[in-house]
Coordinates of C-alpha atoms in Angstrom, one line a residue:
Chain A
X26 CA 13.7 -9.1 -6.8
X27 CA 12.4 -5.6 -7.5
X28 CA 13.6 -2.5 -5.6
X29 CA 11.9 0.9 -5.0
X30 CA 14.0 3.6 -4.1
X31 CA 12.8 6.9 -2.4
X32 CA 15.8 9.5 -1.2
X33 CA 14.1 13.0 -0.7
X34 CA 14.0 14.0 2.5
X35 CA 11.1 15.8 4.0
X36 CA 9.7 18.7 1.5
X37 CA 7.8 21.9 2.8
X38 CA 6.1 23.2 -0.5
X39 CA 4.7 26.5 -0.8
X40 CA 0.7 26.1 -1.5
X41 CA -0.1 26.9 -4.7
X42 CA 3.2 25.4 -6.3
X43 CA 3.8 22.2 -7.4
X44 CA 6.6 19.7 -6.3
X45 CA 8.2 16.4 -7.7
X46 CA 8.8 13.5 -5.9
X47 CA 11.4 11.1 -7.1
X48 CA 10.6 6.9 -7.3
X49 CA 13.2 5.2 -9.0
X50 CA 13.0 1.3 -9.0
X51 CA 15.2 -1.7 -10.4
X52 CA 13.3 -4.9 -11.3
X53 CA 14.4 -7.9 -14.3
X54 CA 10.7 -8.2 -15.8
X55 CA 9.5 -6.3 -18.3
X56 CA 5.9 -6.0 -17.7
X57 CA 5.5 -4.0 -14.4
X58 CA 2.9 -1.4 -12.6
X59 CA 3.4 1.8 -11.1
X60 CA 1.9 2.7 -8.5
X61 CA 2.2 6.4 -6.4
X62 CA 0.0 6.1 -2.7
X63 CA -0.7 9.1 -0.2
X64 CA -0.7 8.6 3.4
X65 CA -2.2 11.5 5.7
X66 CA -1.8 11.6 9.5
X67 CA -4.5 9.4 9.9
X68 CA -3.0 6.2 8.6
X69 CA -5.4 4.9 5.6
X70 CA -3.2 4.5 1.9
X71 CA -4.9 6.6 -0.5
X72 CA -4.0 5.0 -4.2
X73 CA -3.7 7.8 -6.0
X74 CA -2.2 7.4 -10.1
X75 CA -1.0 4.0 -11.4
X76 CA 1.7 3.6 -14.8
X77 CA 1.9 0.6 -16.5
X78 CA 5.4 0.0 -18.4
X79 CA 3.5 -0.4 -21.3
X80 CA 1.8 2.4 -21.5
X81 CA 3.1 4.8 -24.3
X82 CA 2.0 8.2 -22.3
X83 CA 2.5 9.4 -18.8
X84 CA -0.2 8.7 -16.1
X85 CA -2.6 11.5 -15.0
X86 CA -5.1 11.7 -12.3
X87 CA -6.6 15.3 -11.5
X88 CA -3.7 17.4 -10.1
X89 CA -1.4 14.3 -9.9
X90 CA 0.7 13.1 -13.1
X91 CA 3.5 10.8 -13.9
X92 CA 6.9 11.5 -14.8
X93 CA 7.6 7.9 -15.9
X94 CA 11.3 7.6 -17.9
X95 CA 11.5 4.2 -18.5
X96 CA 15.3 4.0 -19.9
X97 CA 15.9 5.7 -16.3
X98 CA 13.6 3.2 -14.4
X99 CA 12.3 6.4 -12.8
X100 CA 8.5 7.3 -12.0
X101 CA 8.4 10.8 -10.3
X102 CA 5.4 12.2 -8.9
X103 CA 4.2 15.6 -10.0
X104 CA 1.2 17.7 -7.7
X105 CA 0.5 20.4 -8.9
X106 CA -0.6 23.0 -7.2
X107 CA -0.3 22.2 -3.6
X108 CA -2.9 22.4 -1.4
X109 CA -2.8 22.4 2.4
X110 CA -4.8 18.9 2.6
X111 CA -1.6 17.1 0.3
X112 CA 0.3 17.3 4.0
X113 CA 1.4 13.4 4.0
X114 CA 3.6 10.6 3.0
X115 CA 3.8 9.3 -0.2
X116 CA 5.1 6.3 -1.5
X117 CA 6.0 4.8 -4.5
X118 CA 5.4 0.9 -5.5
X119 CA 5.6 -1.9 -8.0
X120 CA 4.1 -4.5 -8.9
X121 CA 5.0 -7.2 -11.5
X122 CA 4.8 -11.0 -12.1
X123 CA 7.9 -12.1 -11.9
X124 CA 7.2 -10.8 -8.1
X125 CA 4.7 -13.1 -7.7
X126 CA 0.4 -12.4 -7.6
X127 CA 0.6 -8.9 -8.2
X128 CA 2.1 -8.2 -4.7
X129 CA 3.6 -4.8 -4.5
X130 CA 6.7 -3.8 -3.5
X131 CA 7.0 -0.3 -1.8
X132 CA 9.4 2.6 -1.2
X133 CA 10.0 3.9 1.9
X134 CA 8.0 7.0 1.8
X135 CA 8.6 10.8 1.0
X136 CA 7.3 13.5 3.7
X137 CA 5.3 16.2 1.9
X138 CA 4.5 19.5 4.2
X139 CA 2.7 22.3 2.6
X140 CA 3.1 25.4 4.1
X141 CA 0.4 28.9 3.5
Chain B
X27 CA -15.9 2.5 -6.2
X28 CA -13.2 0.6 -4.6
X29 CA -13.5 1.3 -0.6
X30 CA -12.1 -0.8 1.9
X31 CA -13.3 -1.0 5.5
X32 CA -11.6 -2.0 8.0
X33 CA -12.7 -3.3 11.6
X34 CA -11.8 -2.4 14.1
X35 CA -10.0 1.0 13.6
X36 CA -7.9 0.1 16.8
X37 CA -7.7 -1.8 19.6
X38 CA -5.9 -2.6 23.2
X39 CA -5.5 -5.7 24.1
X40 CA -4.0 -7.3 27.2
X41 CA -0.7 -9.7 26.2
X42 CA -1.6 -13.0 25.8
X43 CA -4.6 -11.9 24.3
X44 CA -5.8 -13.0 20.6
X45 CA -7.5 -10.4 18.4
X46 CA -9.0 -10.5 15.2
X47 CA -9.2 -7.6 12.3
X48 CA -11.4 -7.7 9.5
X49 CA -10.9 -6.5 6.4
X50 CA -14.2 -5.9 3.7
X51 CA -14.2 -4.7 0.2
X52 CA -17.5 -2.7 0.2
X53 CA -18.5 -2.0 -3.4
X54 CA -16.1 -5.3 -5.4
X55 CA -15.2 -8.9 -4.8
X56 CA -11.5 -9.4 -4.4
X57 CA -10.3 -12.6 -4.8
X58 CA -7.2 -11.8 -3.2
X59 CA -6.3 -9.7 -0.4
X60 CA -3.1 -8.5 1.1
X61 CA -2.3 -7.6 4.7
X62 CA 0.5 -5.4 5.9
X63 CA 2.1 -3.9 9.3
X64 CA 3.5 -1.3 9.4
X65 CA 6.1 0.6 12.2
X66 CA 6.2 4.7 12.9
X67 CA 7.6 6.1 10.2
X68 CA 8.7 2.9 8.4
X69 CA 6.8 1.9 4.7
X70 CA 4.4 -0.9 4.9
X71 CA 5.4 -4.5 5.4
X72 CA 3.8 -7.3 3.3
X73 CA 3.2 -10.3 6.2
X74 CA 0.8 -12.2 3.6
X75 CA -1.2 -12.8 0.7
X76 CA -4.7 -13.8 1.5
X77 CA -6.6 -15.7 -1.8
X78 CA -10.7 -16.4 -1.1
X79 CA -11.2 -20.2 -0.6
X80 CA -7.1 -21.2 -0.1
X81 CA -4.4 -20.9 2.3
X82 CA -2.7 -17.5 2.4
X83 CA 0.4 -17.6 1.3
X84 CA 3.3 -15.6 3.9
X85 CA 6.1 -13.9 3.8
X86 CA 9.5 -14.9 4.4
X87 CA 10.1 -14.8 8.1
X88 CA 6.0 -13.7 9.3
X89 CA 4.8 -16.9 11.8
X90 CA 1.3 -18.6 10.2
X91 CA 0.8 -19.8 13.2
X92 CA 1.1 -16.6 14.9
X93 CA -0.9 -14.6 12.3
X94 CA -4.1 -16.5 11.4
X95 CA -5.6 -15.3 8.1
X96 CA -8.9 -16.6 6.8
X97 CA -10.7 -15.8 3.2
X98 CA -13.8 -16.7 3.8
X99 CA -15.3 -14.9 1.0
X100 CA -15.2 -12.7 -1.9
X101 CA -15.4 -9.4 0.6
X102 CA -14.3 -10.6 3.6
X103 CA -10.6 -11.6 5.2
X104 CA -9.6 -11.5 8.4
X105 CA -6.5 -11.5 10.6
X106 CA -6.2 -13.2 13.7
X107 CA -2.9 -12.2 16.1
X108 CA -2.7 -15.2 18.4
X109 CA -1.4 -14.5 21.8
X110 CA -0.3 -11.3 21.2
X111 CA 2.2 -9.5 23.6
X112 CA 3.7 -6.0 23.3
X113 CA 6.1 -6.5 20.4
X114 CA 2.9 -6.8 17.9
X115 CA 1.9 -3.5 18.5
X116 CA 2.0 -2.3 15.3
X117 CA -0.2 -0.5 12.6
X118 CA -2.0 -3.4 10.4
X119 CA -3.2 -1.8 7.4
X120 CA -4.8 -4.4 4.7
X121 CA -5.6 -3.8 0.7
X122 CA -7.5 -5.7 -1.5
X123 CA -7.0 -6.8 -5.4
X124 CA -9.3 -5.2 -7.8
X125 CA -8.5 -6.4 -11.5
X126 CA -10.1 -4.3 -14.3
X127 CA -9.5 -6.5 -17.2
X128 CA -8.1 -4.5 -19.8
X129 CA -7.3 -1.5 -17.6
X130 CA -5.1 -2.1 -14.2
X131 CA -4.6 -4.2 -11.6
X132 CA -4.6 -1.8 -8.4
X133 CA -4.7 -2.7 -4.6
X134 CA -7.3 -0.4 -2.6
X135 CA -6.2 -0.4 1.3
X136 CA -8.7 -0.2 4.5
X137 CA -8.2 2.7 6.5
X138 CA -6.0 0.6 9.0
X139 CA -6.1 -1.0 13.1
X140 CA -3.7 0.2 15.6
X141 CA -3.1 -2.8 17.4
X142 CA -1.6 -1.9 21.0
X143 CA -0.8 -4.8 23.8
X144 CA -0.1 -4.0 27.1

Protein backbone atom coordinates (compact mmCIF):
# COMPACT_ATOMS: atom_id res chain seq x y z
CA UNK A 1 0.00 0.00 0.00
CA UNK A 2 1.28 3.65 -0.31
CA UNK A 3 0.38 6.39 2.26
CA UNK A 4 0.39 10.15 1.90
CA UNK A 5 0.53 11.99 4.92
CA UNK A 6 -0.50 15.79 5.33
CA UNK A 7 -0.49 17.28 9.18
CA UNK A 8 -0.39 21.13 8.88
CA UNK A 9 -3.27 22.64 9.88
CA UNK A 10 -4.71 25.69 8.11
CA UNK A 11 -1.89 28.40 7.15
CA UNK A 12 -2.64 32.21 6.80
CA UNK A 13 0.50 33.52 4.84
CA UNK A 14 1.34 36.99 4.52
CA UNK A 15 1.31 37.96 0.53
CA UNK A 16 4.42 38.42 -0.69
CA UNK A 17 6.15 35.52 1.48
CA UNK A 18 6.48 32.25 0.76
CA UNK A 19 5.29 29.10 2.76
CA UNK A 20 6.10 25.27 2.83
CA UNK A 21 3.81 22.71 2.87
CA UNK A 22 4.81 19.34 4.24
CA UNK A 23 3.82 15.76 2.14
CA UNK A 24 5.50 12.93 3.54
CA UNK A 25 4.51 9.44 2.07
CA UNK A 26 5.49 5.65 2.87
CA UNK A 27 5.23 3.24 -0.19
CA UNK A 28 7.55 -0.34 -0.85
CA UNK A 29 8.32 0.46 -4.67
CA UNK A 30 10.91 2.20 -5.73
CA UNK A 31 9.82 3.90 -8.81
CA UNK A 32 7.08 6.38 -7.79
CA UNK A 33 5.61 10.07 -8.91
CA UNK A 34 4.95 13.03 -6.99
CA UNK A 35 2.45 14.88 -7.52
CA UNK A 36 1.43 18.47 -5.51
CA UNK A 37 -2.59 19.66 -6.72
CA UNK A 38 -4.34 23.05 -5.85
CA UNK A 39 -7.91 23.18 -5.07
CA UNK A 40 -9.64 26.86 -4.99
CA UNK A 41 -13.18 27.41 -3.63
CA UNK A 42 -14.56 26.46 -6.77
CA UNK A 43 -13.89 22.72 -6.75
CA UNK A 44 -11.69 21.89 -10.05
CA UNK A 45 -7.92 20.15 -9.09
CA UNK A 46 -5.34 22.29 -10.58
CA UNK A 47 -2.05 19.82 -11.16
CA UNK A 48 0.36 22.02 -10.38
CA UNK A 49 4.44 20.38 -10.08
CA UNK A 50 5.04 16.65 -10.45
CA UNK A 51 8.72 14.69 -8.88
CA UNK A 52 9.56 11.55 -10.08
CA UNK A 53 11.82 9.39 -7.50
CA UNK A 54 14.19 9.22 -10.09
CA UNK A 55 14.83 12.43 -10.86
CA UNK A 56 18.33 13.71 -9.59
CA UNK A 57 17.04 17.52 -8.96
CA UNK A 58 14.05 19.04 -7.26
CA UNK A 59 10.80 19.81 -9.37
CA UNK A 60 10.09 23.48 -10.42
CA UNK A 61 7.13 25.01 -11.99
CA UNK A 62 7.01 28.98 -12.01
CA UNK A 63 6.61 30.10 -8.27
CA UNK A 64 6.12 26.44 -7.14
CA UNK A 65 9.24 24.03 -6.42
CA UNK A 66 9.88 20.80 -4.76
CA UNK A 67 11.50 20.00 -1.68
CA UNK A 68 11.82 16.31 -2.39
CA UNK A 69 14.19 14.38 0.43
CA UNK A 70 13.99 11.03 -0.65
CA UNK A 71 15.89 9.23 2.45
CA UNK A 72 13.04 11.24 4.39
CA UNK A 73 10.15 10.10 1.94
CA UNK A 74 9.25 13.78 2.16
CA UNK A 75 8.05 16.11 -0.78
CA UNK A 76 7.31 19.63 0.66
CA UNK A 77 5.81 22.18 -1.33
CA UNK A 78 7.40 25.60 -1.63
CA UNK A 79 5.21 28.99 -3.11
CA UNK A 80 6.96 31.55 -3.26
CA UNK A 81 5.77 34.61 -3.02
CA UNK A 82 2.13 34.33 -2.15
CA UNK A 83 -0.34 35.84 -3.89
CA UNK A 84 -3.90 36.49 -2.88
CA UNK A 85 -5.31 34.00 -5.77
CA UNK A 86 -3.04 30.87 -3.97
CA UNK A 87 -6.21 30.90 -1.26
CA UNK A 88 -6.95 26.94 -1.52
CA UNK A 89 -6.30 23.46 -0.62
CA UNK A 90 -3.55 21.62 -1.65
CA UNK A 91 -2.81 18.16 -1.73
CA UNK A 92 -0.13 15.97 -2.06
CA UNK A 93 -0.23 12.48 -4.13
CA UNK A 94 1.55 9.37 -5.40
CA UNK A 95 1.44 7.34 -7.83
CA UNK A 96 3.46 4.15 -8.55
CA UNK A 97 3.11 0.68 -10.08
CA UNK A 98 3.09 -1.47 -7.58
CA UNK A 99 -0.26 0.66 -6.84
CA UNK A 100 -1.67 -0.49 -9.81
CA UNK A 101 -2.36 1.74 -13.46
CA UNK A 102 -0.89 4.72 -12.29
CA UNK A 103 -3.77 5.46 -9.89
CA UNK A 104 -2.91 8.01 -7.35
CA UNK A 105 -3.12 8.00 -3.93
CA UNK A 106 -3.78 11.36 -2.21
CA UNK A 107 -3.29 13.32 1.10
CA UNK A 108 -5.77 14.74 2.83
CA UNK A 109 -5.27 18.31 1.97
CA UNK A 110 -3.56 21.46 3.49
CA UNK A 111 -5.62 24.85 3.85
CA UNK A 112 -3.59 27.76 2.47
CA UNK A 113 -5.08 31.49 3.30
CA UNK A 114 -3.23 34.40 2.17
CA UNK A 115 -3.88 37.35 3.92
CA UNK A 116 -2.90 41.46 2.39
CA UNK B 1 -2.80 21.58 -23.31
CA UNK B 2 -4.30 19.09 -21.07
CA UNK B 3 -7.97 20.53 -20.08
CA UNK B 4 -10.65 18.46 -18.93
CA UNK B 5 -14.32 19.32 -19.17
CA UNK B 6 -16.68 18.31 -17.37
CA UNK B 7 -20.65 18.11 -17.89
CA UNK B 8 -22.62 18.95 -16.22
CA UNK B 9 -21.09 21.37 -13.61
CA UNK B 10 -24.01 20.30 -11.14
CA UNK B 11 -27.03 18.97 -10.93
CA UNK B 12 -30.37 18.25 -8.64
CA UNK B 13 -32.01 15.39 -9.09
CA UNK B 14 -35.05 13.83 -7.41
CA UNK B 15 -34.17 10.32 -5.46
CA UNK B 16 -34.74 7.53 -7.35
CA UNK B 17 -33.50 9.36 -10.17
CA UNK B 18 -30.49 8.18 -12.51
CA UNK B 19 -27.95 10.82 -13.79
CA UNK B 20 -25.23 10.80 -15.93
CA UNK B 21 -21.77 13.01 -15.87
CA UNK B 22 -19.50 13.26 -18.61
CA UNK B 23 -16.12 13.62 -18.53
CA UNK B 24 -13.99 14.88 -22.02
CA UNK B 25 -10.33 15.37 -22.50
CA UNK B 26 -10.42 18.47 -24.88
CA UNK B 27 -6.97 18.78 -26.42
CA UNK B 28 -5.47 14.63 -25.73
CA UNK B 29 -6.72 11.10 -25.96
CA UNK B 30 -6.67 9.32 -22.58
CA UNK B 31 -6.81 5.90 -22.68
CA UNK B 32 -7.60 5.78 -19.21
CA UNK B 33 -9.65 7.89 -17.02
CA UNK B 34 -10.27 8.07 -13.26
CA UNK B 35 -13.30 9.16 -11.41
CA UNK B 36 -13.49 10.41 -7.88
CA UNK B 37 -16.06 11.72 -5.10
CA UNK B 38 -15.37 13.63 -2.93
CA UNK B 39 -17.14 14.92 0.67
CA UNK B 40 -16.80 18.80 2.26
CA UNK B 41 -13.61 19.07 3.38
CA UNK B 42 -12.47 15.44 2.87
CA UNK B 43 -9.53 14.60 -0.05
CA UNK B 44 -10.73 12.94 -3.10
CA UNK B 45 -11.97 9.33 -3.21
CA UNK B 46 -10.96 7.05 -6.10
CA UNK B 47 -14.57 4.96 -6.92
CA UNK B 48 -12.87 3.65 -10.31
CA UNK B 49 -10.65 3.35 -13.09
CA UNK B 50 -12.18 3.88 -16.38
CA UNK B 51 -9.82 2.21 -19.55
CA UNK B 52 -11.37 3.24 -23.29
CA UNK B 53 -12.85 0.00 -24.88
CA UNK B 54 -12.84 -2.33 -21.34
CA UNK B 55 -14.64 -2.66 -18.20
CA UNK B 56 -13.62 -0.09 -15.52
CA UNK B 57 -12.09 -1.54 -12.95
CA UNK B 58 -13.64 -0.32 -9.02
CA UNK B 59 -12.65 0.18 -5.98
CA UNK B 60 -12.90 -1.83 -2.99
CA UNK B 61 -16.30 -1.33 -1.57
CA UNK B 62 -17.80 1.31 -4.65
CA UNK B 63 -21.18 -0.67 -6.18
CA UNK B 64 -20.68 -1.25 -10.28
CA UNK B 65 -23.96 -1.70 -10.40
CA UNK B 66 -24.71 1.45 -8.71
CA UNK B 67 -22.11 3.56 -10.56
CA UNK B 68 -22.16 2.80 -14.25
CA UNK B 69 -19.07 3.94 -16.07
CA UNK B 70 -18.64 3.71 -19.87
CA UNK B 71 -15.33 4.50 -22.06
CA UNK B 72 -16.59 4.87 -25.04
CA UNK B 73 -13.80 6.60 -26.55
CA UNK B 74 -10.42 8.09 -26.51
CA UNK B 75 -12.08 11.60 -24.94
CA UNK B 76 -15.01 10.57 -23.68
CA UNK B 77 -16.18 8.67 -20.18
CA UNK B 78 -19.06 8.89 -18.41
CA UNK B 79 -20.66 8.13 -15.13
CA UNK B 80 -23.97 7.02 -14.59
CA UNK B 81 -25.47 7.11 -10.66
CA UNK B 82 -28.31 4.72 -10.89
CA UNK B 83 -31.23 5.47 -8.63
CA UNK B 84 -29.68 7.90 -6.73
CA UNK B 85 -31.07 8.97 -3.32
CA UNK B 86 -29.67 11.61 -0.89
CA UNK B 87 -26.64 9.75 0.41
CA UNK B 88 -24.89 10.23 -3.17
CA UNK B 89 -24.86 13.78 -2.94
CA UNK B 90 -21.50 14.32 -3.22
CA UNK B 91 -18.83 16.25 -5.31
CA UNK B 92 -17.72 13.87 -8.44
CA UNK B 93 -14.68 15.25 -9.80
CA UNK B 94 -12.97 13.04 -12.73
CA UNK B 95 -9.17 13.22 -14.23
CA UNK B 96 -7.84 11.79 -17.11
CA UNK B 97 -4.26 9.95 -17.96
CA UNK B 98 -2.00 11.80 -20.05
CA UNK B 99 1.40 9.78 -20.66
CA UNK B 100 4.31 11.79 -22.10
CA UNK B 101 6.68 9.11 -22.96
CA UNK B 102 9.86 9.94 -21.73
CA UNK B 103 8.61 12.76 -19.45
CA UNK B 104 5.57 12.08 -16.83
CA UNK B 105 2.63 10.35 -16.42
CA UNK B 106 0.21 13.07 -14.91
CA UNK B 107 -3.61 12.99 -14.28
CA UNK B 108 -5.50 16.34 -15.46
CA UNK B 109 -8.96 16.64 -13.56
CA UNK B 110 -12.39 18.25 -14.94
CA UNK B 111 -13.57 21.09 -13.10
CA UNK B 112 -16.09 18.73 -11.14
CA UNK B 113 -20.45 18.06 -10.79
CA UNK B 114 -22.06 18.66 -7.58
CA UNK B 115 -24.47 16.00 -7.54
CA UNK B 116 -27.42 16.94 -5.03
CA UNK B 117 -30.61 14.46 -4.55
CA UNK B 118 -33.51 15.53 -2.83
Amino acid sequence: AQKITQTQPGMFVQEKEAVTLDCTYDTSDPSYGLFWYKQPSSGEMIFLIYQGSYDQQNATEGRYSLNFQKARKSANLVISASQLGDSAMYFCAMSSRLYGNNRLAFGKGNQVVVIP
Amino acid sequence: GAVVSQHPSWVICKSGTSVKIECRSLDFQATTMFWYRQFPKQSLMLMATSNEGSKATYEQGVEKDKFLINHASLTLSTLTVTSAHPEDSSFYICSARLFDRGRKDTQYFGPGTRLTVL
